[in-house]
Amino acid sequence: MYYTVQKCIKNGRGTVGSVFWQEFKENFKKATLITLILLVVLCIYAFWIFAYAARFECTAKLYFHNAAIFAILHLPVTIVVAILGFGSVVLIYTFKPLILILPGVTVWLMSMMTERVFRKYMTDEDKALEDERNMDYRDDYVGKRRELKN
């Protein structure tokens, strides 16, 4: 479309329809590859943004900024997250019933890796508060299960 605008509309060369379809055919493979690469990158970036937003409170600008930093500084985790996400999509596409369990398992695995990253940047006080909250939750959960058994 960009080429068509430049050649036909801006410079008055050829007809819009014929130039568009000619360029579309010539550039389809290249444009599709570029689009797929951009989608993968954007999905990975979106994962870091949403994970960060779920864990920390800050401005939208900082979410985008910090997610980019995490994605780059923790490239091995980013790569594994991408492989898990892509693999999950392929497995679900191959065997449809996996959609019932695989998304949850995949995100759980991803969160285990990202939580290790996030904890590196938390203060000792924040880690202690979080650990205490998690223990309270676990104790409540275990206590309720014991009550139900009795």
JSON list of C-alpha atoms in Angstrom, two decimals:
[
{"chain": "A", "resi": 1, "resn": "MET", "atom": "CA", "xyz": [0.00, 0.00, 0.00]},
{"chain": "A", "resi": 2, "resn": "TYR", "atom": "CA", "xyz": [2.84, 2.38, 0.83]},
{"chain": "A", "resi": 3, "resn": "TYR", "atom": "CA", "xyz": [4.44, 1.77, -2.57]},
{"chain": "A", "resi": 4, "resn": "THR", "atom": "CA", "xyz": [1.08, 2.33, -4.28]},
{"chain": "A", "resi": 5, "resn": "VAL", "atom": "CA", "xyz": [0.54, 5.63, -2.50]},
{"chain": "A", "resi": 6, "resn": "GLN", "atom": "CA", "xyz": [4.04, 6.80, -3.41]},
{"chain": "A", "resi": 7, "resn": "LYS", "atom": "CA", "xyz": [3.95, 5.78, -7.07]},
{"chain": "A", "resi": 8, "resn": "CYS", "atom": "CA", "xyz": [0.31, 6.25, -8.05]},
{"chain": "A", "resi": 9, "resn": "ILE", "atom": "CA", "xyz": [-1.16, 8.90, -5.85]},
{"chain": "A", "resi": 10, "resn": "LYS", "atom": "CA", "xyz": [1.88, 11.06, -5.09]},
{"chain": "A", "resi": 11, "resn": "ASN", "atom": "CA", "xyz": [3.71, 10.70, -8.41]},
{"chain": "A", "resi": 12, "resn": "GLY", "atom": "CA", "xyz": [0.81, 9.86, -10.76]},
{"chain": "A", "resi": 13, "resn": "ARG", "atom": "CA", "xyz": [2.35, 6.63, -12.16]},
{"chain": "A", "resi": 14, "resn": "GLY", "atom": "CA", "xyz": [0.04, 3.73, -13.05]},
{"chain": "A", "resi": 15, "resn": "THR", "atom": "CA", "xyz": [-3.39, 2.81, -11.73]},
{"chain": "A", "resi": 16, "resn": "VAL", "atom": "CA", "xyz": [-3.95, 2.16, -8.06]},
{"chain": "A", "resi": 17, "resn": "GLY", "atom": "CA", "xyz": [-5.46, -1.31, -8.46]},
{"chain": "A", "resi": 18, "resn": "SER", "atom": "CA", "xyz": [-2.87, -2.74, -10.85]},
{"chain": "A", "resi": 19, "resn": "VAL", "atom": "CA", "xyz": [0.15, -1.31, -8.99]},
{"chain": "A", "resi": 20, "resn": "PHE", "atom": "CA", "xyz": [-1.21, -2.46, -5.62]},
{"chain": "A", "resi": 21, "resn": "TRP", "atom": "CA", "xyz": [-1.80, -6.07, -6.70]},
{"chain": "A", "resi": 22, "resn": "GLN", "atom": "CA", "xyz": [1.51, -6.28, -8.55]},
{"chain": "A", "resi": 23, "resn": "GLU", "atom": "CA", "xyz": [3.43, -5.10, -5.47]},
{"chain": "A", "resi": 24, "resn": "PHE", "atom": "CA", "xyz": [1.29, -7.23, -3.17]},
{"chain": "A", "resi": 25, "resn": "LYS", "atom": "CA", "xyz": [2.26, -10.38, -5.11]},
{"chain": "A", "resi": 26, "resn": "GLU", "atom": "CA", "xyz": [5.94, -9.42, -5.23]},
{"chain": "A", "resi": 27, "resn": "ASN", "atom": "CA", "xyz": [6.25, -8.57, -1.55]},
{"chain": "A", "resi": 28, "resn": "PHE", "atom": "CA", "xyz": [3.83, -11.02, 0.08]},
{"chain": "A", "resi": 29, "resn": "LYS", "atom": "CA", "xyz": [6.45, -13.49, 1.38]},
{"chain": "A", "resi": 30, "resn": "LYS", "atom": "CA", "xyz": [8.79, -10.79, 2.67]},
{"chain": "A", "resi": 31, "resn": "ALA", "atom": "CA", "xyz": [5.97, -8.82, 4.31]},
{"chain": "A", "resi": 32, "resn": "THR", "atom": "CA", "xyz": [4.52, -11.96, 5.91]},
{"chain": "A", "resi": 33, "resn": "LEU", "atom": "CA", "xyz": [7.88, -12.93, 7.39]},
{"chain": "A", "resi": 34, "resn": "ILE", "atom": "CA", "xyz": [8.39, -9.42, 8.75]},
{"chain": "A", "resi": 35, "resn": "THR", "atom": "CA", "xyz": [4.86, -9.41, 10.19]},
{"chain": "A", "resi": 36, "resn": "LEU", "atom": "CA", "xyz": [5.38, -12.76, 11.93]},
{"chain": "A", "resi": 37, "resn": "ILE", "atom": "CA", "xyz": [8.67, -11.60, 13.45]},
{"chain": "A", "resi": 38, "resn": "LEU", "atom": "CA", "xyz": [7.03, -8.38, 14.68]},
{"chain": "A", "resi": 39, "resn": "LEU", "atom": "CA", "xyz": [4.12, -10.33, 16.16]},
{"chain": "A", "resi": 40, "resn": "VAL", "atom": "CA", "xyz": [6.48, -12.61, 18.09]},
{"chain": "A", "resi": 41, "resn": "VAL", "atom": "CA", "xyz": [8.45, -9.62, 19.40]},
{"chain": "A", "resi": 42, "resn": "LEU", "atom": "CA", "xyz": [5.29, -7.75, 20.35]},
{"chain": "A", "resi": 43, "resn": "CYS", "atom": "CA", "xyz": [3.85, -10.82, 22.12]},
{"chain": "A", "resi": 44, "resn": "ILE", "atom": "CA", "xyz": [7.04, -11.24, 24.13]},
{"chain": "A", "resi": 45, "resn": "TYR", "atom": "CA", "xyz": [7.08, -7.55, 25.00]},
{"chain": "A", "resi": 46, "resn": "ALA", "atom": "CA", "xyz": [3.39, -7.70, 25.95]},
{"chain": "A", "resi": 47, "resn": "PHE", "atom": "CA", "xyz": [4.09, -10.67, 28.21]},
{"chain": "A", "resi": 48, "resn": "TRP", "atom": "CA", "xyz": [6.70, -8.68, 30.16]},
{"chain": "A", "resi": 49, "resn": "ILE", "atom": "CA", "xyz": [4.42, -5.63, 30.35]},
{"chain": "A", "resi": 50, "resn": "PHE", "atom": "CA", "xyz": [1.46, -7.58, 31.72]},
{"chain": "A", "resi": 51, "resn": "ALA", "atom": "CA", "xyz": [3.60, -9.62, 34.11]},
{"chain": "A", "resi": 52, "resn": "TYR", "atom": "CA", "xyz": [5.24, -6.45, 35.41]},
{"chain": "A", "resi": 53, "resn": "ALA", "atom": "CA", "xyz": [1.89, -4.67, 35.73]},
{"chain": "A", "resi": 54, "resn": "ALA", "atom": "CA", "xyz": [0.48, -7.61, 37.67]},
{"chain": "A", "resi": 55, "resn": "ARG", "atom": "CA", "xyz": [3.33, -7.45, 40.18]},
{"chain": "A", "resi": 56, "resn": "PHE", "atom": "CA", "xyz": [4.15, -3.77, 40.60]},
{"chain": "A", "resi": 57, "resn": "GLU", "atom": "CA", "xyz": [2.38, -0.43, 40.77]},
{"chain": "A", "resi": 58, "resn": "CYS", "atom": "CA", "xyz": [3.70, 2.42, 38.64]},
{"chain": "A", "resi": 59, "resn": "THR", "atom": "CA", "xyz": [2.80, 4.61, 35.69]},
{"chain": "A", "resi": 60, "resn": "ALA", "atom": "CA", "xyz": [1.97, 3.22, 32.25]},
{"chain": "A", "resi": 61, "resn": "LYS", "atom": "CA", "xyz": [5.14, 4.82, 30.92]},
{"chain": "A", "resi": 62, "resn": "LEU", "atom": "CA", "xyz": [7.23, 2.90, 33.47]},
{"chain": "A", "resi": 63, "resn": "TYR", "atom": "CA", "xyz": [5.46, -0.36, 32.62]},
{"chain": "A", "resi": 64, "resn": "PHE", "atom": "CA", "xyz": [6.55, -0.03, 29.00]},
{"chain": "A", "resi": 65, "resn": "HIS", "atom": "CA", "xyz": [10.04, 1.15, 29.93]},
{"chain": "A", "resi": 66, "resn": "ASN", "atom": "CA", "xyz": [10.73, -1.50, 32.56]},
{"chain": "A", "resi": 67, "resn": "ALA", "atom": "CA", "xyz": [9.27, -4.31, 30.46]},
{"chain": "A", "resi": 68, "resn": "ALA", "atom": "CA", "xyz": [11.70, -3.46, 27.66]},
{"chain": "A", "resi": 69, "resn": "ILE", "atom": "CA", "xyz": [14.59, -3.43, 30.12]},
{"chain": "A", "resi": 70, "resn": "PHE", "atom": "CA", "xyz": [13.57, -6.79, 31.61]},
{"chain": "A", "resi": 71, "resn": "ALA", "atom": "CA", "xyz": [13.15, -8.34, 28.16]},
{"chain": "A", "resi": 72, "resn": "ILE", "atom": "CA", "xyz": [16.65, -7.26, 27.15]},
{"chain": "A", "resi": 73, "resn": "LEU", "atom": "CA", "xyz": [18.54, -7.72, 30.43]},
{"chain": "A", "resi": 74, "resn": "HIS", "atom": "CA", "xyz": [17.02, -11.15, 31.00]},
{"chain": "A", "resi": 75, "resn": "LEU", "atom": "CA", "xyz": [17.25, -12.37, 27.43]},
{"chain": "A", "resi": 76, "resn": "PRO", "atom": "CA", "xyz": [17.56, -16.07, 28.35]},
{"chain": "A", "resi": 77, "resn": "VAL", "atom": "CA", "xyz": [14.26, -15.87, 30.26]},
{"chain": "A", "resi": 78, "resn": "THR", "atom": "CA", "xyz": [12.73, -13.93, 27.38]},
{"chain": "A", "resi": 79, "resn": "ILE", "atom": "CA", "xyz": [13.80, -16.62, 24.91]},
{"chain": "A", "resi": 80, "resn": "VAL", "atom": "CA", "xyz": [12.46, -19.45, 27.08]},
{"chain": "A", "resi": 81, "resn": "VAL", "atom": "CA", "xyz": [9.17, -17.59, 27.56]},
{"chain": "A", "resi": 82, "resn": "ALA", "atom": "CA", "xyz": [8.91, -17.15, 23.78]},
{"chain": "A", "resi": 83, "resn": "ILE", "atom": "CA", "xyz": [9.61, -20.84, 23.17]},
{"chain": "A", "resi": 84, "resn": "LEU", "atom": "CA", "xyz": [7.05, -21.87, 25.80]},
{"chain": "A", "resi": 85, "resn": "GLY", "atom": "CA", "xyz": [4.43, -19.55, 24.34]},
{"chain": "A", "resi": 86, "resn": "PHE", "atom": "CA", "xyz": [5.06, -20.59, 20.75]},
{"chain": "A", "resi": 87, "resn": "GLY", "atom": "CA", "xyz": [5.25, -24.26, 21.69]},
{"chain": "A", "resi": 88, "resn": "SER", "atom": "CA", "xyz": [1.99, -24.00, 23.58]},
{"chain": "A", "resi": 89, "resn": "VAL", "atom": "CA", "xyz": [0.24, -22.45, 20.60]},
{"chain": "A", "resi": 90, "resn": "VAL", "atom": "CA", "xyz": [1.59, -25.15, 18.27]},
{"chain": "A", "resi": 91, "resn": "LEU", "atom": "CA", "xyz": [0.56, -27.95, 20.65]},
{"chain": "A", "resi": 92, "resn": "ILE", "atom": "CA", "xyz": [-2.94, -26.53, 21.08]},
{"chain": "A", "resi": 93, "resn": "TYR", "atom": "CA", "xyz": [-3.28, -26.10, 17.31]},
{"chain": "A", "resi": 94, "resn": "THR", "atom": "CA", "xyz": [-2.14, -29.71, 16.85]},
{"chain": "A", "resi": 95, "resn": "PHE", "atom": "CA", "xyz": [-4.28, -31.22, 19.62]},
{"chain": "A", "resi": 96, "resn": "LYS", "atom": "CA", "xyz": [-7.27, -28.98, 20.40]},
{"chain": "A", "resi": 97, "resn": "PRO", "atom": "CA", "xyz": [-8.26, -30.48, 23.81]},
{"chain": "A", "resi": 98, "resn": "LEU", "atom": "CA", "xyz": [-4.98, -29.15, 25.26]},
{"chain": "A", "resi": 99, "resn": "ILE", "atom": "CA", "xyz": [-6.61, -25.72, 25.29]},
{"chain": "A", "resi": 100, "resn": "LEU", "atom": "CA", "xyz": [-8.28, -26.80, 28.54]},
{"chain": "A", "resi": 101, "resn": "ILE", "atom": "CA", "xyz": [-5.03, -27.12, 30.50]},
{"chain": "A", "resi": 102, "resn": "LEU", "atom": "CA", "xyz": [-2.00, -25.98, 28.52]},
{"chain": "A", "resi": 103, "resn": "PRO", "atom": "CA", "xyz": [-2.51, -22.19, 28.76]},
{"chain": "A", "resi": 104, "resn": "GLY", "atom": "CA", "xyz": [-2.60, -22.40, 32.56]},
{"chain": "A", "resi": 105, "resn": "VAL", "atom": "CA", "xyz": [0.43, -24.68, 32.73]},
{"chain": "A", "resi": 106, "resn": "THR", "atom": "CA", "xyz": [2.35, -22.50, 30.29]},
{"chain": "A", "resi": 107, "resn": "VAL", "atom": "CA", "xyz": [1.67, -19.28, 32.17]},
{"chain": "A", "resi": 108, "resn": "TRP", "atom": "CA", "xyz": [2.51, -21.00, 35.47]},
{"chain": "A", "resi": 109, "resn": "LEU", "atom": "CA", "xyz": [5.90, -22.05, 34.07]},
{"chain": "A", "resi": 110, "resn": "MET", "atom": "CA", "xyz": [6.47, -18.57, 32.67]},
{"chain": "A", "resi": 111, "resn": "SER", "atom": "CA", "xyz": [5.56, -16.97, 35.99]},
{"chain": "A", "resi": 112, "resn": "MET", "atom": "CA", "xyz": [8.02, -19.17, 37.88]},
{"chain": "A", "resi": 113, "resn": "MET", "atom": "CA", "xyz": [10.83, -17.78, 35.73]},
{"chain": "A", "resi": 114, "resn": "THR", "atom": "CA", "xyz": [9.70, -14.17, 35.79]},
{"chain": "A", "resi": 115, "resn": "GLU", "atom": "CA", "xyz": [9.11, -14.20, 39.54]},
{"chain": "A", "resi": 116, "resn": "ARG", "atom": "CA", "xyz": [12.77, -15.07, 40.07]},
{"chain": "A", "resi": 117, "resn": "VAL", "atom": "CA", "xyz": [13.66, -12.07, 37.92]},
{"chain": "A", "resi": 118, "resn": "PHE", "atom": "CA", "xyz": [11.26, -9.74, 39.72]},
{"chain": "A", "resi": 119, "resn": "ARG", "atom": "CA", "xyz": [12.48, -10.79, 43.17]},
{"chain": "A", "resi": 120, "resn": "LYS", "atom": "CA", "xyz": [16.00, -9.67, 42.23]},
{"chain": "A", "resi": 121, "resn": "TYR", "atom": "CA", "xyz": [14.69, -6.12, 42.01]},
{"chain": "A", "resi": 122, "resn": "MET", "atom": "CA", "xyz": [12.58, -6.13, 45.16]},
{"chain": "A", "resi": 123, "resn": "THR", "atom": "CA", "xyz": [13.82, -4.73, 48.45]},
{"chain": "A", "resi": 124, "resn": "ASP", "atom": "CA", "xyz": [14.37, -7.14, 51.34]},
{"chain": "A", "resi": 125, "resn": "GLU", "atom": "CA", "xyz": [11.41, -5.52, 53.08]},
{"chain": "A", "resi": 126, "resn": "ASP", "atom": "CA", "xyz": [9.14, -6.11, 50.07]},
{"chain": "A", "resi": 127, "resn": "LYS", "atom": "CA", "xyz": [10.30, -9.73, 49.81]},
{"chain": "A", "resi": 128, "resn": "ALA", "atom": "CA", "xyz": [9.59, -10.30, 53.50]},
{"chain": "A", "resi": 129, "resn": "LEU", "atom": "CA", "xyz": [6.10, -8.75, 53.22]},
{"chain": "A", "resi": 130, "resn": "GLU", "atom": "CA", "xyz": [5.31, -10.86, 50.19]},
{"chain": "A", "resi": 131, "resn": "ASP", "atom": "CA", "xyz": [6.59, -14.04, 51.81]},
{"chain": "A", "resi": 132, "resn": "GLU", "atom": "CA", "xyz": [4.46, -13.30, 54.87]},
{"chain": "A", "resi": 133, "resn": "ARG", "atom": "CA", "xyz": [1.35, -12.71, 52.74]},
{"chain": "A", "resi": 134, "resn": "ASN", "atom": "CA", "xyz": [1.99, -15.95, 50.87]},
{"chain": "A", "resi": 135, "resn": "MET", "atom": "CA", "xyz": [2.43, -17.90, 54.10]},
{"chain": "A", "resi": 136, "resn": "ASP", "atom": "CA", "xyz": [-0.81, -16.47, 55.51]},
{"chain": "A", "resi": 137, "resn": "TYR", "atom": "CA", "xyz": [-2.61, -17.56, 52.35]},
{"chain": "A", "resi": 138, "resn": "ARG", "atom": "CA", "xyz": [-1.06, -21.02, 52.43]},
{"chain": "A", "resi": 139, "resn": "ASP", "atom": "CA", "xyz": [-1.85, -21.41, 56.13]},
{"chain": "A", "resi": 140, "resn": "ASP", "atom": "CA", "xyz": [-5.47, -20.37, 55.54]},
{"chain": "A", "resi": 141, "resn": "TYR", "atom": "CA", "xyz": [-5.76, -22.77, 52.61]},
{"chain": "A", "resi": 142, "resn": "VAL", "atom": "CA", "xyz": [-4.23, -25.72, 54.48]},
{"chain": "A", "resi": 143, "resn": "GLY", "atom": "CA", "xyz": [-6.30, -24.93, 57.57]},
{"chain": "A", "resi": 144, "resn": "LYS", "atom": "CA", "xyz": [-9.55, -24.92, 55.57]},
{"chain": "A", "resi": 145, "resn": "ARG", "atom": "CA", "xyz": [-8.62, -28.22, 53.91]},
{"chain": "A", "resi": 146, "resn": "ARG", "atom": "CA", "xyz": [-7.98, -29.77, 57.34]},
{"chain": "A", "resi": 147, "resn": "GLU", "atom": "CA", "xyz": [-11.35, -28.52, 58.60]},
{"chain": "A", "resi": 148, "resn": "LEU", "atom": "CA", "xyz": [-13.11, -30.04, 55.58]},
{"chain": "A", "resi": 149, "resn": "LYS", "atom": "CA", "xyz": [-11.46, -33.42, 56.19]},
{"chain": "A", "resi": 150, "resn": "ASN", "atom": "CA", "xyz": [-12.51, -33.47, 59.85]}
]
